[in-house]
Coordinates of N, CA and C and ligand atoms in Angstrom, one line a residue:
M1 N 130.8 -29.0 125.7 CA 130.6 -29.8 127.0 C 129.4 -29.1 127.7
S2 N 128.4 -29.7 128.3 CA 127.4 -29.2 129.0 C 127.9 -28.8 130.3
N3 N 127.0 -28.0 131.0 CA 127.4 -27.7 132.2 C 126.3 -28.3 133.3
V4 N 126.1 -29.5 133.0 CA 125.3 -30.3 134.0 C 126.2 -30.9 135.2
T5 N 125.7 -30.8 136.3 CA 126.4 -31.3 137.4 C 125.9 -32.7 137.8
T6 N 126.9 -33.4 138.4 CA 126.4 -34.8 139.1 C 125.2 -34.7 140.0
A7 N 125.3 -33.6 140.7 CA 124.1 -33.3 141.7 C 122.9 -33.3 141.0
E8 N 122.8 -32.6 139.8 CA 121.5 -32.5 139.1 C 120.9 -33.8 138.7
I9 N 122.1 -34.6 138.1 CA 121.7 -36.0 137.6 C 121.1 -36.9 138.8
E10 N 121.8 -36.7 139.9 CA 121.6 -37.5 141.0 C 120.1 -37.1 141.5
K11 N 119.8 -35.9 141.6 CA 118.5 -35.4 142.0 C 117.4 -36.0 141.1
A12 N 117.6 -36.3 139.8 CA 116.7 -36.8 138.8 C 116.5 -38.2 138.8
I13 N 117.3 -39.0 139.5 CA 117.3 -40.5 139.6 C 116.2 -40.7 140.5
R14 N 115.2 -41.4 140.2 CA 114.1 -41.9 141.1 C 114.4 -43.2 141.9
N15 N 114.3 -43.2 143.1 CA 114.5 -44.4 143.9 C 113.1 -45.0 144.1
V16 N 112.9 -46.2 143.7 CA 111.7 -47.1 143.9 C 111.9 -48.1 144.9
P17 N 111.4 -48.0 146.1 CA 111.5 -49.1 147.1 C 111.0 -50.5 146.6
D18 N 111.5 -51.5 147.1 CA 111.0 -52.8 146.9 C 110.7 -53.1 145.5
F19 N 111.6 -52.7 144.5 CA 111.4 -53.3 143.0 C 112.6 -53.7 142.6
P20 N 112.9 -54.9 141.9 CA 111.5 -55.7 141.5 C 111.3 -56.8 142.6
Q21 N 111.9 -56.6 143.7 CA 111.4 -57.5 144.9 C 111.8 -56.7 146.1
P22 N 111.2 -57.2 147.2 CA 111.3 -56.6 148.7 C 112.7 -56.4 149.0
G23 N 113.1 -55.3 149.4 CA 114.5 -55.2 149.9 C 115.4 -54.4 148.9
I24 N 115.0 -54.4 147.7 CA 115.9 -53.7 146.6 C 115.4 -52.4 146.4
Q25 N 116.2 -51.3 146.5 CA 115.9 -50.1 146.1 C 116.3 -49.8 144.6
F26 N 115.3 -49.7 143.8 CA 115.6 -49.5 142.4 C 116.0 -48.1 142.0
K27 N 117.1 -48.1 141.3 CA 117.5 -46.7 140.7 C 117.0 -46.4 139.4
D28 N 115.9 -45.7 139.2 CA 115.2 -45.6 138.0 C 115.7 -44.4 137.4
I29 N 116.5 -44.6 136.2 CA 117.1 -43.6 135.3 C 116.2 -42.9 134.3
T30 N 115.1 -43.4 134.2 CA 114.2 -42.9 133.0 C 113.9 -41.4 133.1
P31 N 114.0 -40.7 134.4 CA 113.7 -39.3 134.3 C 115.1 -38.5 133.7
V32 N 116.1 -39.1 134.0 CA 117.4 -38.7 133.5 C 117.4 -38.7 131.8
L33 N 116.8 -39.8 131.3 CA 116.9 -39.9 129.9 C 115.8 -39.0 129.2
A34 N 114.8 -38.8 129.9 CA 113.6 -38.0 129.5 C 113.9 -36.5 129.4
D35 N 115.0 -36.0 130.2 CA 115.4 -34.7 130.1 C 116.5 -34.6 129.2
A36 N 116.4 -33.9 128.0 CA 117.3 -33.7 127.0 C 118.7 -33.1 127.6
R37 N 118.6 -32.1 128.5 CA 119.7 -31.5 128.9 C 120.6 -32.4 129.9
L38 N 119.8 -33.2 130.6 CA 120.4 -34.2 131.7 C 121.0 -35.5 131.1
F39 N 120.2 -35.9 129.9 CA 120.8 -37.1 129.1 C 122.1 -36.7 128.4
A40 N 122.0 -35.4 127.9 CA 123.3 -34.9 127.1 C 124.3 -34.8 128.1
G41 N 124.1 -34.3 129.3 CA 125.0 -33.9 130.3 C 125.8 -35.3 130.8
A42 N 124.8 -36.3 131.1 CA 125.3 -37.6 131.6 C 126.3 -38.3 130.5
M43 N 125.9 -38.1 129.2 CA 126.9 -38.7 128.2 C 128.1 -37.8 128.0
D44 N 128.1 -36.6 128.3 CA 129.5 -36.0 128.3 C 130.2 -36.5 129.6
L45 N 129.6 -36.7 130.7 CA 130.3 -37.1 131.8 C 131.0 -38.6 131.6
V46 N 130.0 -39.5 130.9 CA 130.5 -40.9 130.5 C 131.7 -40.9 129.7
T47 N 131.7 -40.0 128.7 CA 132.8 -39.9 127.6 C 133.9 -39.1 127.8
Q48 N 133.8 -38.3 129.0 CA 134.7 -37.1 129.1 C 136.3 -37.4 128.9
K49 N 136.7 -38.6 129.3 CA 138.1 -38.9 129.2 C 138.6 -39.3 127.8
Y50 N 137.7 -39.2 126.9 CA 138.0 -39.7 125.5 C 137.7 -38.8 124.3
T51 N 138.6 -38.8 123.3 CA 138.3 -38.0 122.2 C 137.8 -39.0 121.1
P52 N 137.0 -38.3 120.2 CA 136.6 -39.3 119.0 C 137.7 -40.0 118.3
G53 N 137.5 -41.3 118.0 CA 138.7 -42.1 117.4 C 139.6 -42.8 118.4
S54 N 139.6 -42.3 119.7 CA 140.4 -43.1 120.6 C 139.8 -44.3 121.3
V55 N 138.6 -44.7 120.8 CA 137.9 -45.8 121.3 C 137.4 -46.6 119.9
D56 N 137.5 -47.9 119.9 CA 137.1 -48.7 118.6 C 135.6 -49.1 118.8
A57 N 135.3 -49.7 120.2 CA 134.0 -50.2 120.2 C 133.5 -49.7 121.7
V58 N 132.2 -49.4 121.9 CA 131.6 -49.3 123.1 C 130.7 -50.4 123.4
V59 N 131.0 -51.2 124.3 CA 130.3 -52.4 124.6 C 129.1 -51.9 125.6
G60 N 127.9 -52.3 125.4 CA 126.8 -51.9 126.3 C 126.2 -53.3 126.9
I61 N 125.8 -53.2 127.9 CA 125.2 -54.4 128.6 C 123.5 -54.1 128.6
D62 N 123.0 -55.3 128.2 CA 121.5 -55.4 128.1 C 120.9 -55.1 129.5
A63 N 119.8 -54.3 129.6 CA 119.3 -53.6 128.5 C 119.6 -52.0 128.7
R64 N 119.6 -51.6 129.9 CA 119.8 -49.9 130.0 C 121.0 -49.5 129.6
G65 N 122.0 -50.5 129.7 CA 123.5 -50.1 129.3 C 123.4 -49.9 127.7
F66 N 122.6 -50.5 126.8 CA 122.4 -50.2 125.5 C 122.3 -48.8 125.4
I67 N 121.3 -48.1 126.0 CA 121.1 -46.5 125.9 C 122.3 -45.7 126.0
F68 N 123.1 -46.0 127.0 CA 124.3 -45.1 127.3 C 125.4 -45.5 126.3
A69 N 125.5 -46.7 126.2 CA 126.8 -47.2 125.3 C 126.4 -46.7 123.9
A70 N 125.3 -46.8 123.4 CA 124.9 -46.4 121.9 C 125.3 -44.8 121.7
A71 N 124.7 -44.2 122.8 CA 124.9 -42.7 122.8 C 126.3 -42.3 122.8
A72 N 127.3 -43.1 123.6 CA 128.6 -42.8 123.7 C 129.4 -43.2 122.5
A73 N 128.9 -44.4 121.8 CA 129.5 -44.8 120.6 C 129.4 -43.6 119.5
I74 N 128.3 -43.0 119.4 CA 128.2 -42.0 118.4 C 129.0 -40.8 118.8
K75 N 129.0 -40.4 120.0 CA 130.0 -39.4 120.4 C 131.4 -39.6 120.2
L76 N 131.7 -40.9 120.3 CA 133.2 -41.1 120.2 C 133.6 -41.6 118.9
N77 N 132.7 -41.6 117.9 CA 132.8 -42.3 116.6 C 133.4 -43.6 116.6
A78 N 132.8 -44.4 117.5 CA 133.2 -45.8 117.7 C 132.0 -46.6 117.3
G79 N 132.1 -47.9 117.2 CA 131.1 -48.9 117.0 C 130.4 -49.1 118.3
F80 N 129.1 -49.8 118.2 CA 128.5 -50.1 119.3 C 128.3 -51.7 119.3
V81 N 128.7 -52.4 120.3 CA 128.5 -53.8 120.4 C 127.7 -54.2 121.7
P82 N 126.6 -55.0 121.5 CA 125.8 -55.5 122.5 C 126.3 -56.7 123.2
V83 N 126.3 -56.7 124.6 CA 126.2 -57.9 125.4 C 124.8 -58.1 125.8
R84 N 124.4 -59.5 125.4 CA 122.9 -59.7 125.6 C 122.6 -60.7 126.4
K85 N 121.4 -60.8 127.0 CA 120.9 -62.0 127.6 C 120.9 -63.2 126.8
K86 N 121.2 -64.3 127.2 CA 121.3 -65.6 126.5 C 119.9 -65.8 125.6
G87 N 120.3 -66.2 124.5 CA 119.2 -66.6 123.5 C 118.6 -65.5 122.6
K88 N 119.1 -64.2 122.8 CA 118.5 -63.2 121.9 C 119.4 -62.8 120.6
L89 N 120.7 -63.2 120.5 CA 121.5 -62.8 119.4 C 121.3 -63.9 118.5
P90 N 121.3 -63.4 117.1 CA 120.9 -64.5 116.1 C 121.9 -65.2 115.5
F91 N 123.3 -64.7 115.6 CA 124.4 -65.4 115.0 C 125.2 -66.3 116.0
Q92 N 126.3 -67.0 115.7 CA 127.0 -67.6 116.7 C 127.5 -66.8 117.8
T93 N 127.5 -67.4 119.2 CA 127.7 -66.6 120.2 C 128.9 -67.3 121.1
F94 N 129.6 -66.5 121.9 CA 130.2 -66.9 123.1 C 129.3 -66.7 124.3
E95 N 129.2 -67.6 125.3 CA 128.4 -67.2 126.4 C 129.1 -67.3 127.7
Q96 N 128.6 -66.5 128.6 CA 129.3 -66.6 130.0 C 128.3 -66.6 131.1
D97 N 128.6 -67.6 132.0 CA 127.4 -67.8 133.0 C 128.1 -66.9 134.1
Y98 N 127.1 -66.5 135.0 CA 127.5 -65.8 136.3 C 126.4 -66.1 137.4
A99 N 126.9 -65.9 138.6 CA 126.0 -66.3 139.6 C 125.1 -65.1 140.1
L100 N 123.9 -65.1 140.4 CA 122.9 -64.3 141.0 C 122.9 -64.7 142.4
E101 N 122.2 -63.8 143.1 CA 121.9 -64.1 144.6 C 121.2 -65.5 144.8
Y102 N 120.3 -65.8 143.9 CA 119.6 -67.1 143.9 C 119.7 -67.6 142.5
G103 N 120.5 -68.5 142.2 CA 120.6 -69.1 140.8 C 121.6 -68.6 139.9
H104 N 121.4 -68.5 138.8 CA 122.6 -67.9 137.7 C 122.0 -67.4 136.5
A105 N 122.8 -66.6 135.8 CA 122.3 -66.1 134.5 C 123.4 -66.3 133.5
T106 N 123.0 -65.9 132.3 CA 124.1 -66.0 131.1 C 123.9 -64.9 130.2
V107 N 125.1 -64.3 129.9 CA 125.2 -63.3 128.8 C 125.9 -63.8 127.7
A108 N 125.6 -63.2 126.6 CA 126.2 -63.6 125.2 C 126.6 -62.4 124.4
M109 N 127.8 -62.7 123.6 CA 128.2 -61.8 122.4 C 128.3 -62.6 121.1
H110 N 128.1 -61.9 120.0 CA 128.4 -62.6 118.8 C 130.1 -62.8 118.7
V111 N 130.4 -64.0 118.2 CA 131.7 -64.3 118.2 C 132.7 -63.4 117.4
D112 N 132.2 -62.7 116.5 CA 132.8 -61.8 115.5 C 132.6 -60.3 116.0
A113 N 132.1 -60.1 117.1 CA 131.6 -58.7 117.5 C 132.8 -57.7 117.6
L114 N 133.9 -58.2 117.9 CA 135.2 -57.3 118.2 C 136.4 -57.7 117.4
K115 N 137.2 -56.8 116.9 CA 138.5 -57.3 116.3 C 139.6 -57.5 117.4
P116 N 140.4 -58.4 117.2 CA 141.4 -58.6 118.3 C 142.1 -57.4 118.6
G117 N 142.4 -56.9 119.8 CA 143.1 -55.8 120.1 C 142.2 -54.4 120.0
A118 N 140.8 -54.6 119.8 CA 140.1 -53.4 119.7 C 140.1 -52.7 121.1
R119 N 140.1 -51.5 121.1 CA 140.1 -50.5 122.3 C 138.6 -50.4 122.6
V120 N 138.4 -51.0 123.8 CA 136.8 -51.1 124.2 C 136.6 -50.3 125.4
L121 N 135.5 -49.7 125.4 CA 134.9 -49.0 126.6 C 133.7 -49.7 127.0
L122 N 133.6 -50.4 128.1 CA 132.5 -51.2 128.6 C 131.5 -50.2 129.4
V123 N 130.1 -50.1 129.0 CA 129.3 -49.2 129.6 C 128.0 -49.8 130.2
D124 N 127.6 -49.5 131.3 CA 126.3 -50.0 131.9 C 125.6 -48.9 132.6
D125 N 124.5 -49.0 133.1 CA 123.8 -47.9 133.7 C 124.4 -47.9 135.3
L126 N 124.5 -49.1 135.7 CA 124.6 -49.4 137.2 C 125.5 -50.5 137.6
L127 N 126.5 -50.3 138.5 CA 127.3 -51.5 139.0 C 126.7 -51.8 140.4
A128 N 126.2 -53.0 140.5 CA 125.8 -53.5 141.9 C 126.8 -54.5 142.3
T129 N 126.5 -55.7 142.3 CA 127.5 -56.8 142.8 C 128.4 -57.0 141.9
G130 N 128.4 -56.5 140.5 CA 129.5 -56.7 139.6 C 129.4 -57.9 138.9
G131 N 128.5 -58.8 139.1 CA 128.5 -60.2 138.4 C 128.2 -59.9 137.0
T132 N 127.3 -59.1 136.6 CA 127.0 -58.9 135.2 C 128.1 -58.4 134.4
S133 N 128.8 -57.3 134.9 CA 129.8 -56.7 134.2 C 131.1 -57.4 134.3
A134 N 131.2 -58.2 135.3 CA 132.4 -59.3 135.2 C 132.2 -60.2 134.0
A135 N 131.0 -60.7 133.9 CA 130.7 -61.7 132.8 C 130.9 -61.0 131.4
A136 N 130.6 -59.7 131.3 CA 130.8 -59.0 130.1 C 132.2 -58.8 129.9
V137 N 133.1 -58.7 131.0 CA 134.5 -58.4 130.8 C 135.1 -59.7 130.2
S138 N 134.8 -60.9 130.9 CA 135.2 -62.1 130.3 C 135.0 -62.3 128.8
L139 N 133.6 -62.1 128.4 CA 133.5 -62.2 127.0 C 134.3 -61.2 126.1
V140 N 134.4 -59.9 126.5 CA 135.2 -59.0 125.7 C 136.5 -59.6 125.6
Q141 N 137.1 -60.0 126.7 CA 138.5 -60.5 126.7 C 138.7 -61.7 125.9
K142 N 137.8 -62.7 125.9 CA 137.7 -63.9 125.1 C 137.6 -63.5 123.6
L143 N 137.0 -62.3 123.2 CA 137.1 -61.9 121.8 C 138.5 -61.1 121.4
G144 N 139.3 -60.9 122.4 CA 140.7 -60.3 122.2 C 140.5 -58.8 122.4
G145 N 139.4 -58.3 123.0 CA 139.2 -56.9 123.2 C 140.1 -56.4 124.3
N146 N 140.6 -55.2 124.2 CA 141.4 -54.5 125.3 C 140.5 -53.4 126.0
I147 N 140.0 -53.7 127.2 CA 139.2 -53.0 127.9 C 139.8 -51.7 128.4
L148 N 139.5 -50.5 127.9 CA 140.2 -49.1 128.5 C 139.7 -48.9 129.8
E149 N 138.4 -49.1 130.0 CA 137.8 -48.6 131.2 C 136.4 -49.2 131.1
A150 N 135.8 -49.4 132.4 CA 134.4 -49.8 132.5 C 133.7 -48.6 133.2
V151 N 132.6 -48.1 132.6 CA 132.1 -46.8 133.1 C 130.7 -47.0 133.3
F152 N 130.1 -46.6 134.6 CA 128.9 -46.8 135.0 C 128.3 -45.4 135.3
L153 N 126.9 -45.2 135.1 CA 126.4 -43.9 135.6 C 126.2 -43.9 137.1
I154 N 126.0 -45.2 137.6 CA 125.7 -45.3 139.1 C 126.5 -46.4 139.6
E155 N 127.1 -46.3 140.8 CA 127.6 -47.4 141.4 C 127.1 -47.5 142.8
L156 N 126.7 -48.7 143.3 CA 126.2 -48.9 144.6 C 127.4 -49.5 145.3
K157 N 128.2 -48.8 145.9 CA 129.6 -49.0 146.5 C 129.6 -50.1 147.5
F158 N 128.5 -50.2 148.3 CA 128.4 -50.9 149.4 C 128.3 -52.6 149.0
L159 N 128.0 -52.7 147.7 CA 127.9 -54.0 147.2 C 129.4 -54.5 146.7
N160 N 130.4 -53.7 146.6 CA 131.6 -53.9 146.4 C 131.9 -54.6 144.9
G161 N 131.0 -54.2 144.0 CA 131.1 -54.8 142.7 C 132.5 -54.6 142.0
R162 N 133.3 -53.5 142.3 CA 134.6 -53.2 141.7 C 135.4 -54.4 142.0
Q163 N 135.3 -55.2 143.2 CA 136.2 -56.3 143.4 C 136.1 -57.4 142.4
K164 N 135.0 -57.5 141.7 CA 134.9 -58.5 140.7 C 135.5 -58.0 139.4
L165 N 136.0 -56.8 139.2 CA 136.4 -56.2 138.1 C 137.9 -56.0 138.2
S166 N 138.6 -56.7 138.9 CA 140.1 -56.5 139.3 C 140.8 -56.5 138.0
G167 N 141.8 -55.5 138.0 CA 142.5 -55.3 136.6 C 142.0 -54.5 135.5
I168 N 140.6 -54.1 135.8 CA 140.0 -53.1 134.8 C 139.8 -51.9 135.6
P169 N 140.2 -50.8 135.1 CA 140.0 -49.5 135.5 C 138.3 -49.3 135.6
V170 N 137.7 -48.7 136.8 CA 136.4 -48.7 136.8 C 136.1 -47.2 137.3
R171 N 135.1 -46.6 136.5 CA 134.8 -45.0 136.9 C 133.3 -45.1 136.9
S172 N 132.8 -44.5 138.0 CA 131.3 -44.3 138.1 C 131.0 -42.7 138.3
I173 N 129.9 -42.3 137.6 CA 129.6 -40.9 137.8 C 128.8 -40.5 139.0
I174 N 128.0 -41.5 139.6 CA 127.3 -41.2 140.8 C 127.4 -42.5 141.8
T175 N 127.8 -42.2 142.9 CA 128.0 -43.4 143.9 C 127.0 -43.1 145.0
Y176 N 126.5 -44.4 145.5 CA 125.7 -44.4 146.6 C 126.4 -45.3 147.7
Ligands
AMP1 P1 125.1 -56.7 139.2 O1 125.4 -57.9 138.3 O2 124.6 -57.0 140.6 O3 126.1 -55.7 139.3 O4 123.8 -55.9 138.6 C1 123.8 -55.1 137.7 C2 122.8 -55.0 136.8 O5 121.6 -55.1 137.4 C3 122.8 -53.7 135.9 O6 122.7 -54.0 134.4 C4 121.6 -53.0 136.5 O7 120.9 -52.4 135.4 C5 120.8 -54.0 137.4 N1 120.6 -53.5 138.7 C6 121.2 -54.2 139.9 N2 120.7 -53.4 141.0 C7 119.8 -52.5 140.6 C8 119.2 -51.3 141.3 N3 119.3 -51.2 142.5 N4 118.6 -50.4 140.5 C9 118.6 -50.5 139.2 N5 119.1 -51.4 138.6 C10 119.8 -52.4 139.2

């Protein structure tokens, strides 16, 4: 276990105003990833409640969620399963639509990505309004996965994303 503190990780997260559109303050995690000690420390925090073998699959959400979910899967001796934006997965998929502030988006999973009853950790970099992760939860549940917890490096609490994940334990490492 590393001795990295959440304060150190928070300090490394870069706030980029008005990206990708005016009024949004983008939380840029690339400085955390680029620092070997901080990246490892962040992964220790994401996986700290679990021992290798206690999780069957870590499901990561397109695209930054893949980075943390893949690293968590290796630490926990679990498989990695992607939830992708529509049109990217090559085999048969289940899809789930969700609302954005303007319009909607669709995420997809391969129909055979999880064994029924699989113990799943859902991982993404950031919980904002919760629309994306709620759609991912629906897909995992459709495949028969049992979500142990949804873990986020960052949670924007003021957007109340947790409310969309009712019934799922939610944990975040850094909150704003
Ligand atoms: P949401 O569906 O609103 O919870 O949005 C979550 C997704 O959008 C996550 O996968 C994030 O990567 C991305 N996202 C939303 N807001 C931000 C933000 N302020 N900074 C960085 N990424 C964001």
